[in-house]
Coordinates of C-alpha atoms and ligand atoms in Angstrom, one line a residue:
M1003 CA 14.6 34.2 19.6
P1004 CA 12.0 36.6 18.2
Q1005 CA 12.1 37.0 14.4
P1006 CA 13.6 40.4 13.3
T1007 CA 11.2 43.0 12.0
Q1008 CA 11.4 44.2 8.4
Q1009 CA 12.9 47.4 9.7
Q1010 CA 15.6 45.5 11.6
L1011 CA 16.5 43.5 8.6
L1012 CA 16.9 46.6 6.5
D1013 CA 19.1 48.3 9.2
W1014 CA 21.2 45.2 9.8
D1015 CA 21.6 44.6 6.1
R1016 CA 23.0 48.1 5.6
H1017 CA 25.3 47.9 8.7
H1018 CA 26.5 44.3 9.1
Y1019 CA 26.3 42.6 5.7
W1020 CA 29.1 44.0 3.5
H1021 CA 28.0 43.3 -0.1
G1022 CA 30.3 42.5 -3.0
F1023 CA 30.9 45.2 -5.6
T1024 CA 28.5 47.4 -3.7
Q1025 CA 29.0 51.0 -2.4
M1026 CA 27.6 50.5 1.0
A1027 CA 27.2 54.2 1.7
G1028 CA 24.3 54.5 -0.8
Y1029 CA 23.2 50.9 -0.6
E1030 CA 19.4 50.3 -0.9
P1031 CA 18.6 46.9 0.5
F1032 CA 16.8 44.5 -1.9
I1033 CA 16.1 41.5 0.3
I1034 CA 15.0 38.2 -1.3
E1035 CA 13.2 36.0 1.1
R1036 CA 11.9 33.3 -1.2
A1037 CA 12.1 32.2 -4.8
Y1038 CA 10.5 29.7 -7.2
G1039 CA 11.2 29.1 -10.9
A1040 CA 12.3 32.4 -12.5
T1041 CA 10.6 34.4 -9.7
L1042 CA 12.1 36.1 -6.7
V1043 CA 10.0 37.3 -3.7
D1044 CA 11.2 40.0 -1.4
I1045 CA 10.5 40.5 2.3
R1046 CA 7.5 42.7 1.5
G1047 CA 6.0 39.9 -0.6
R1048 CA 6.7 41.7 -4.0
E1049 CA 7.6 39.4 -6.9
Y1050 CA 10.3 40.0 -9.5
L1051 CA 11.5 38.0 -12.5
D1052 CA 15.1 37.0 -12.1
G1053 CA 16.5 38.5 -15.3
V1054 CA 20.2 37.7 -14.6
S1055 CA 19.8 34.2 -13.1
S1056 CA 21.0 35.4 -9.7
L1057 CA 24.3 36.6 -11.3
W1058 CA 24.5 34.2 -14.2
C1059 CA 24.4 30.9 -12.2
N1060 CA 20.8 29.8 -12.0
V1061 CA 19.8 27.3 -14.7
H1062 CA 16.6 25.3 -14.1
G1063 CA 15.0 27.9 -11.8
H1064 CA 14.9 28.4 -8.0
R1065 CA 13.6 25.5 -5.8
H1066 CA 13.4 23.0 -8.6
P1067 CA 12.0 19.9 -6.8
K1068 CA 14.6 17.6 -8.3
I1069 CA 17.6 19.6 -7.1
D1070 CA 16.0 20.3 -3.7
E1071 CA 15.4 16.6 -3.3
A1072 CA 18.9 15.6 -4.4
I1073 CA 20.4 17.9 -1.7
R1074 CA 18.0 16.5 1.0
R1075 CA 19.0 13.0 0.0
Q1076 CA 22.7 13.8 0.3
L1077 CA 22.1 15.5 3.7
S1078 CA 20.9 12.1 5.0
E1079 CA 24.3 10.6 4.0
V1080 CA 27.0 13.2 4.6
A1081 CA 27.1 17.0 4.2
H1082 CA 30.9 17.3 3.8
C1083 CA 34.1 15.4 3.7
T1084 CA 37.4 16.8 2.6
S1085 CA 38.9 16.2 -0.9
L1086 CA 42.4 16.0 0.5
G1087 CA 43.2 12.3 0.1
V1088 CA 39.5 11.4 0.8
S1089 CA 36.6 10.8 -1.5
N1090 CA 32.8 10.4 -1.7
P1091 CA 30.6 8.5 -4.1
T1092 CA 28.5 11.6 -5.1
T1093 CA 31.6 13.7 -6.0
I1094 CA 33.2 10.8 -7.8
R1095 CA 30.0 10.4 -10.0
L1096 CA 30.1 14.1 -10.8
A1097 CA 33.7 14.0 -11.9
R1098 CA 32.9 11.1 -14.1
R1099 CA 29.8 12.8 -15.5
L1100 CA 31.7 16.0 -16.3
S1101 CA 34.4 14.1 -18.2
E1102 CA 31.7 12.3 -20.2
L1103 CA 30.1 15.7 -21.2
L1104 CA 33.2 17.6 -21.9
P1105 CA 35.3 17.4 -25.1
E1106 CA 37.5 14.3 -25.5
G1107 CA 40.5 14.1 -23.2
L1108 CA 39.3 16.6 -20.5
D1109 CA 39.0 13.8 -17.9
H1110 CA 40.6 15.0 -14.7
V1111 CA 38.5 17.2 -12.5
F1112 CA 39.8 19.4 -9.7
F1113 CA 37.1 21.0 -7.5
S1114 CA 37.1 24.3 -5.8
S1115 CA 34.3 26.6 -4.6
D1116 CA 34.3 29.7 -6.8
G1117 CA 35.0 30.6 -10.4
A1118 CA 38.0 32.7 -9.4
C1119 CA 39.5 29.7 -7.6
A1120 CA 39.0 27.5 -10.7
V1121 CA 41.0 30.1 -12.7
E1122 CA 43.7 30.3 -9.9
V1123 CA 44.0 26.5 -10.1
A1124 CA 44.3 26.6 -13.9
L1125 CA 47.1 29.1 -13.8
K1126 CA 49.0 27.3 -11.2
M1127 CA 48.6 24.0 -13.0
A1128 CA 49.8 25.4 -16.3
F1129 CA 52.8 27.0 -14.5
Q1130 CA 53.7 23.9 -12.7
Y1131 CA 53.2 21.7 -15.8
W1132 CA 56.1 23.3 -17.6
R1133 CA 58.4 22.6 -14.7
Q1134 CA 57.7 18.9 -14.6
C1135 CA 56.5 17.7 -18.0
E1136 CA 58.5 15.2 -20.0
T1137 CA 60.8 17.9 -21.5
P1138 CA 60.5 20.7 -19.0
E1139 CA 60.6 24.4 -20.1
P1140 CA 60.7 26.2 -16.8
E1141 CA 61.3 29.5 -18.6
R1142 CA 57.6 29.4 -19.6
T1143 CA 56.2 31.5 -16.8
K1144 CA 54.0 34.1 -18.4
F1145 CA 50.4 34.2 -19.4
I1146 CA 48.6 35.8 -22.4
A1147 CA 45.2 37.2 -21.7
L1148 CA 42.8 39.4 -23.6
G1149 CA 42.3 43.1 -23.1
D1150 CA 39.3 43.9 -20.8
A1151 CA 39.3 40.3 -19.6
Y1152 CA 37.5 39.3 -16.4
H1153 CA 38.4 36.0 -14.7
G1154 CA 37.5 36.7 -11.0
D1155 CA 38.6 38.7 -8.0
T1156 CA 41.5 36.8 -6.4
L1157 CA 45.0 38.2 -7.1
G1158 CA 45.9 35.7 -9.8
S1159 CA 42.6 36.0 -11.5
V1160 CA 42.8 39.8 -11.3
S1161 CA 46.3 39.7 -12.7
V1162 CA 45.1 37.9 -15.9
G1163 CA 42.0 40.2 -15.8
G1164 CA 42.4 43.3 -17.9
I1165 CA 39.8 45.7 -16.4
D1166 CA 41.8 49.0 -16.0
F1167 CA 40.3 50.1 -12.8
F1168 CA 41.0 47.0 -10.8
H1169 CA 44.4 46.8 -12.4
A1170 CA 45.3 50.4 -11.4
L1171 CA 44.1 49.9 -7.9
Y1172 CA 45.9 46.6 -7.1
R1173 CA 48.8 47.0 -9.5
S1174 CA 51.6 46.4 -7.0
L1175 CA 50.1 43.1 -5.9
L1176 CA 49.7 41.7 -9.4
F1177 CA 52.0 39.7 -11.7
E1178 CA 52.7 40.9 -15.3
V1179 CA 50.7 39.5 -18.1
V1180 CA 51.1 39.7 -21.9
R1181 CA 48.0 41.4 -23.2
V1182 CA 46.5 41.0 -26.7
P1183 CA 43.5 43.1 -27.8
S1184 CA 40.1 41.6 -27.3
P1185 CA 38.5 40.8 -30.6
D1186 CA 35.6 43.2 -30.1
P1187 CA 33.5 43.6 -33.4
R1188 CA 32.3 47.0 -32.1
R1189 CA 35.7 48.5 -31.8
L1190 CA 37.5 47.4 -34.9
P1191 CA 40.4 49.6 -36.1
Q1192 CA 39.8 51.6 -39.3
G1193 CA 39.8 49.5 -42.5
I1194 CA 39.1 46.3 -40.7
S1195 CA 35.6 44.9 -41.5
R1196 CA 33.7 42.3 -39.4
D1197 CA 34.5 39.7 -42.1
V1198 CA 38.2 39.9 -41.5
A1199 CA 38.1 40.7 -37.8
A1200 CA 38.9 37.2 -36.6
A1201 CA 41.9 37.0 -38.9
Y1202 CA 43.1 40.5 -37.9
Y1203 CA 43.1 39.7 -34.2
L1204 CA 44.7 36.3 -34.8
E1205 CA 47.5 38.1 -36.5
Q1206 CA 48.0 40.3 -33.4
L1207 CA 48.2 37.1 -31.3
E1208 CA 50.6 35.5 -33.7
K1209 CA 53.0 38.5 -33.6
V1210 CA 53.2 38.1 -29.8
L1211 CA 53.6 34.3 -30.0
S1212 CA 56.3 34.4 -32.7
N1213 CA 58.3 36.8 -30.5
Q1214 CA 57.9 35.4 -27.0
S1215 CA 56.3 32.0 -27.2
G1216 CA 59.2 30.5 -25.3
E1217 CA 58.3 32.5 -22.2
I1218 CA 54.6 31.8 -22.3
A1219 CA 53.1 29.0 -20.2
A1220 CA 49.5 29.5 -21.3
M1221 CA 46.9 31.7 -22.9
I1222 CA 43.7 32.2 -21.0
M1223 CA 40.4 33.4 -22.4
E1224 CA 36.6 33.1 -22.3
P1225 CA 35.4 31.3 -25.5
L1226 CA 32.8 33.2 -27.7
V1227 CA 31.6 35.7 -25.1
Q1228 CA 33.6 37.8 -22.6
G1229 CA 30.8 38.3 -20.0
A1230 CA 31.8 40.7 -17.2
A1231 CA 34.2 42.5 -19.7
G1232 CA 31.0 44.0 -21.1
M1233 CA 29.4 41.2 -23.0
I1234 CA 31.9 41.2 -25.8
M1235 CA 30.9 38.7 -28.5
H1236 CA 33.8 37.5 -30.5
P1237 CA 33.8 37.0 -34.3
A1238 CA 33.3 33.4 -35.5
G1239 CA 36.5 31.5 -35.9
Y1240 CA 38.6 33.5 -33.4
F1241 CA 38.6 30.8 -30.7
Q1242 CA 39.5 28.0 -33.1
G1243 CA 42.2 30.2 -34.5
V1244 CA 43.6 30.7 -31.0
R1245 CA 43.6 27.0 -30.5
N1246 CA 45.6 26.4 -33.7
L1247 CA 48.1 29.1 -32.8
C1248 CA 48.5 27.8 -29.3
T1249 CA 49.2 24.3 -30.7
Q1250 CA 51.6 25.6 -33.2
Y1251 CA 53.6 27.5 -30.6
H1252 CA 53.3 24.9 -27.9
V1253 CA 51.4 27.2 -25.6
L1254 CA 48.7 25.8 -23.3
L1255 CA 45.2 27.0 -23.8
I1256 CA 43.0 27.6 -20.8
A1257 CA 39.3 28.1 -21.5
D1258 CA 37.4 30.0 -18.8
E1259 CA 33.8 28.7 -19.2
V1260 CA 32.7 29.9 -15.8
A1261 CA 30.1 32.1 -17.5
T1262 CA 29.6 30.4 -20.8
G1263 CA 29.4 26.8 -19.5
F1264 CA 26.2 24.7 -19.0
G1265 CA 24.2 25.8 -22.0
R1266 CA 24.5 29.6 -21.8
T1267 CA 25.7 29.9 -25.4
G1268 CA 23.2 27.3 -26.7
T1269 CA 25.5 24.3 -26.5
M1270 CA 26.5 22.6 -23.3
F1271 CA 29.9 24.2 -23.5
A1272 CA 31.0 27.2 -25.7
C1273 CA 34.1 25.3 -26.8
M1274 CA 31.9 22.9 -28.7
Q1275 CA 30.7 25.5 -31.1
E1276 CA 34.2 25.8 -32.7
E1277 CA 35.2 22.2 -31.9
V1278 CA 38.0 23.4 -29.7
V1279 CA 39.6 21.2 -27.0
P1280 CA 41.4 23.4 -24.5
D1281 CA 44.2 21.9 -22.4
I1282 CA 42.5 23.2 -19.2
L1283 CA 38.9 24.3 -18.8
C1284 CA 37.3 26.2 -15.9
L1285 CA 33.7 25.8 -14.8
G1286 CA 31.7 27.6 -12.1
K1287 CA 28.5 29.6 -11.9
G1288 CA 25.9 27.2 -13.5
L1289 CA 27.7 24.0 -12.3
T1290 CA 25.3 23.3 -9.4
G1291 CA 22.3 24.8 -11.2
G1292 CA 22.9 28.0 -9.2
Y1293 CA 22.3 26.3 -5.8
L1294 CA 25.7 26.0 -4.0
P1295 CA 29.2 27.3 -4.4
M1296 CA 31.2 24.8 -6.5
S1297 CA 33.7 25.2 -9.4
A1298 CA 35.9 22.9 -11.3
T1299 CA 39.2 23.0 -13.2
I1300 CA 39.4 20.2 -15.7
A1301 CA 42.8 19.1 -17.1
S1302 CA 43.6 17.1 -20.2
T1303 CA 45.4 13.8 -19.8
K1304 CA 48.6 15.5 -21.0
I1305 CA 48.6 17.9 -18.1
W1306 CA 47.5 15.3 -15.6
K1307 CA 50.3 12.9 -16.4
A1308 CA 52.9 15.6 -15.7
F1309 CA 51.8 15.6 -12.1
L1310 CA 52.2 11.8 -11.5
G1311 CA 55.3 10.5 -9.8
G1312 CA 56.7 9.1 -6.6
A1313 CA 56.3 11.0 -3.3
S1314 CA 59.9 12.2 -3.4
E1315 CA 59.6 13.7 -6.9
K1316 CA 57.5 16.5 -5.6
K1317 CA 55.2 16.5 -8.6
T1318 CA 52.0 16.7 -6.5
F1319 CA 49.7 19.6 -7.3
F1320 CA 50.2 21.7 -4.1
H1321 CA 46.8 23.2 -3.9
G1322 CA 43.5 22.4 -2.3
H1323 CA 40.4 24.1 -0.7
T1324 CA 38.7 23.0 2.5
Y1325 CA 35.3 22.7 0.8
G1326 CA 36.6 21.5 -2.6
G1327 CA 34.3 18.7 -4.0
N1328 CA 31.6 19.2 -1.3
P1329 CA 29.1 16.4 -1.6
L1330 CA 26.0 18.6 -1.2
A1331 CA 27.1 20.8 -4.0
A1332 CA 28.1 17.7 -6.1
A1333 CA 24.6 16.3 -5.5
A1334 CA 23.0 19.5 -6.8
A1335 CA 25.3 19.5 -9.8
L1336 CA 24.5 15.9 -10.7
A1337 CA 20.8 16.6 -10.4
S1338 CA 21.2 19.7 -12.6
L1339 CA 23.0 17.7 -15.3
E1340 CA 20.3 15.0 -15.2
L1341 CA 17.7 17.7 -15.7
F1342 CA 19.4 18.8 -18.9
E1343 CA 18.6 15.3 -20.2
E1344 CA 15.2 14.7 -18.6
E1345 CA 13.7 18.0 -19.5
G1346 CA 15.5 18.5 -22.8
T1347 CA 16.7 21.8 -21.5
L1348 CA 18.9 22.8 -24.5
R1349 CA 16.1 21.7 -27.0
Q1350 CA 13.6 23.8 -25.0
L1351 CA 15.9 26.7 -25.1
V1352 CA 15.9 27.0 -28.9
P1353 CA 12.5 28.8 -29.3
K1354 CA 13.3 31.0 -26.3
M1355 CA 16.6 32.1 -27.8
A1356 CA 14.7 32.9 -31.0
R1357 CA 12.1 34.9 -29.1
L1358 CA 14.8 36.8 -27.2
G1359 CA 16.3 37.6 -30.6
V1360 CA 13.0 39.1 -31.9
H1361 CA 12.8 41.3 -28.9
L1362 CA 16.4 42.4 -29.2
S1363 CA 16.1 43.4 -32.9
R1364 CA 13.1 45.5 -31.9
L1365 CA 15.1 47.1 -29.1
A1366 CA 18.1 47.7 -31.4
K1367 CA 16.0 50.3 -33.4
H1368 CA 15.6 52.5 -30.3
P1369 CA 17.4 55.9 -30.8
H1370 CA 19.3 55.4 -27.5
V1371 CA 20.2 51.8 -28.0
A1372 CA 23.6 51.5 -29.7
D1373 CA 23.6 47.7 -30.0
A1374 CA 21.5 44.8 -28.8
R1375 CA 23.5 41.6 -29.2
Q1376 CA 23.0 37.9 -28.4
T1377 CA 24.9 34.7 -28.2
G1378 CA 22.6 31.8 -27.1
F1379 CA 20.7 32.9 -24.0
M1380 CA 23.1 35.7 -23.1
A1381 CA 22.2 39.2 -24.3
A1382 CA 23.3 42.7 -23.9
V1383 CA 21.7 46.1 -24.7
E1384 CA 24.0 49.0 -24.9
L1385 CA 22.6 52.5 -24.2
V1386 CA 24.1 55.5 -25.9
Q1387 CA 23.4 59.2 -25.7
N1388 CA 23.9 60.0 -29.4
K1389 CA 23.5 57.0 -31.6
P1390 CA 24.8 58.4 -34.9
A1391 CA 27.8 59.9 -33.3
G1392 CA 28.3 56.9 -31.1
Q1393 CA 28.6 59.1 -28.1
P1394 CA 28.0 57.4 -24.7
Y1395 CA 26.2 58.9 -21.8
P1396 CA 28.4 60.6 -19.2
S1397 CA 29.3 57.8 -16.8
A1398 CA 28.4 60.0 -13.8
D1399 CA 24.8 59.8 -15.1
Q1400 CA 24.7 56.1 -14.4
M1401 CA 22.1 55.5 -17.2
G1402 CA 22.5 51.7 -17.0
W1403 CA 21.8 51.7 -13.3
R1404 CA 18.9 54.1 -13.7
V1405 CA 17.2 52.0 -16.3
C1406 CA 17.6 48.9 -14.1
Q1407 CA 16.0 50.7 -11.2
D1408 CA 13.1 51.7 -13.3
V1409 CA 12.8 48.1 -14.6
L1410 CA 12.9 46.8 -11.0
D1411 CA 9.8 48.9 -10.2
R1412 CA 8.2 47.0 -13.1
G1413 CA 8.9 43.7 -11.4
I1414 CA 12.0 42.7 -13.3
W1415 CA 15.5 42.4 -11.7
I1416 CA 18.5 43.0 -14.1
R1417 CA 22.0 44.4 -13.4
P1418 CA 24.0 46.6 -15.8
L1419 CA 27.7 46.6 -16.6
G1420 CA 28.1 50.3 -17.0
D1421 CA 25.6 51.4 -19.6
T1422 CA 25.2 47.9 -20.9
L1423 CA 22.1 46.0 -19.7
V1424 CA 22.8 42.4 -19.2
I1425 CA 19.9 40.0 -19.9
M1426 CA 20.6 36.4 -18.8
P1427 CA 17.4 34.8 -17.4
P1428 CA 17.3 31.2 -16.1
F1429 CA 16.5 28.6 -18.9
C1430 CA 13.2 27.7 -17.1
I1431 CA 11.7 31.2 -17.9
T1432 CA 8.5 30.8 -19.8
M1433 CA 7.7 32.5 -23.1
N1434 CA 5.2 34.7 -21.4
Q1435 CA 7.7 35.7 -18.7
L1436 CA 10.3 36.4 -21.4
D1437 CA 7.9 38.6 -23.2
R1438 CA 6.9 40.4 -20.0
M1439 CA 10.6 40.9 -19.1
M1440 CA 11.6 42.3 -22.5
E1441 CA 8.6 44.6 -22.6
A1442 CA 9.4 46.0 -19.2
I1443 CA 13.0 46.6 -20.3
S1444 CA 11.8 48.3 -23.4
R1445 CA 9.5 50.6 -21.4
G1446 CA 12.2 51.3 -18.9
I1447 CA 14.7 52.4 -21.6
E1448 CA 12.0 54.5 -23.2
V1449 CA 11.0 56.3 -20.0
V1450 CA 14.4 56.8 -18.6
T1451 CA 16.1 58.0 -21.8
A1452 CA 13.1 60.4 -22.5
R1453 CA 13.3 61.8 -19.0
F1454 CA 17.0 62.3 -19.4
L1455 CA 16.4 64.1 -22.8
K1456 CA 14.0 66.5 -21.0
Y1457 CA 16.5 67.1 -18.3
E1458 CA 19.3 67.8 -20.9
L1459 CA 17.0 70.3 -22.7
G1460 CA 16.1 71.9 -19.4
Q1461 CA 19.8 72.4 -18.7
G1462 CA 20.6 73.6 -22.2
Ligands
PLP977 C1 32.0 35.1 -12.7 C2 33.3 34.7 -13.4 C3 34.4 34.3 -12.7 C4 34.5 34.3 -11.2 O1 33.7 33.5 -10.6 P1 33.3 33.6 -9.0 O2 32.5 32.4 -8.7 O3 32.6 34.9 -8.9 O4 34.7 33.7 -8.3 C5 35.5 33.9 -13.5 N1 35.5 33.9 -14.8 C6 34.4 34.3 -15.5 C7 34.4 34.3 -17.0 C8 33.2 34.7 -14.8 O5 32.2 35.2 -15.5

């Protein structure tokens, strides 16, 4: 078969390949043919720095020889075998390795293929737990989740999600959730300073728990940073406070570390920063170093034990995915975890986090940047029309998207969440590349906001 021409690829991409979260009517193809390290190469041979780690999942760079080799080696053994009553040495080793790395007691690993499924599994596990634990409390059927939460796109994960638009659209398909406000330091109520923000939001949670804890199976949240919710960075102490309240009111705690896991916040898992051990933890995105679809739901021994019994007791976890625990993905994940040790990934990240911080403090001074914030190697730059008045740009103007388009022309690929630019490069990015990326973003903000100002004046 002859290779398609560039024009055919562009046409077929627009017509046949239906892209996620993408309005296909106005879709402009951006076709990556190759990649290496932190660099993407499109079909015209143009190079771009991958400023969002291919949607927050790439860790050690594209085409890392060690991960490539691990997958090849696995291919010469077996590409796939089911996880339903069947096992494989590579996947066994990965489960063991994860339990060693995770906080004490998180020892039982259930594999799926996407973050949303890892969340779905956690919800079903928590629900079923209360029906068959030692002293069952089957009336515990509800979940607490944070406002604005994002936990994936399947119906269960959208139910616990709190993004208004998705909720309104799919409401009749979703189950009800008890919502507590997200501890967002930028949107504190009057009279609440940042110092007391954690205590204030914990009080809100305690009110709910003291009224309805008997109906609550679990609370689910992202520790430290709510990523897709708009890069909301929680006040210190909030997560630990949630853990304490959940323990006090016998509510299970599910930590969704799909985005924060594998070093993103500067420690291997975000939970570790506040010494929290959740009852169930979800991993995805960076698990395979950004190579292959794999996610995991890890249960504590307390949860796991509630599912043990004779065949007739029907305590089995009635859930499983065709490709759960796929050995090729497991091989990539094991290699990625080995790289963390061999290359001292987290140690090497320290100066890069600091340099990112320097760039962000400079950006924060820009008259159209409301806020430039950072946790570990996750950063967000929020654009605003009128900074003193805190007035956002009209959403129809798509300023975030415009800046990203301008930055793309400068050879940097980033994606916005509304008017918040998300900056989350792979850990392998070099200092020079980091500088180049942040300078391009800075130029992009300057040029696009100035152009907009001129346009506004022209209109006025
Ligand atoms: C991305 C994400 C998910 C969903 O993961 P998918 O692999 O896209 O299904 C769930 N939770 C969080 C916190 C995420 O960032």
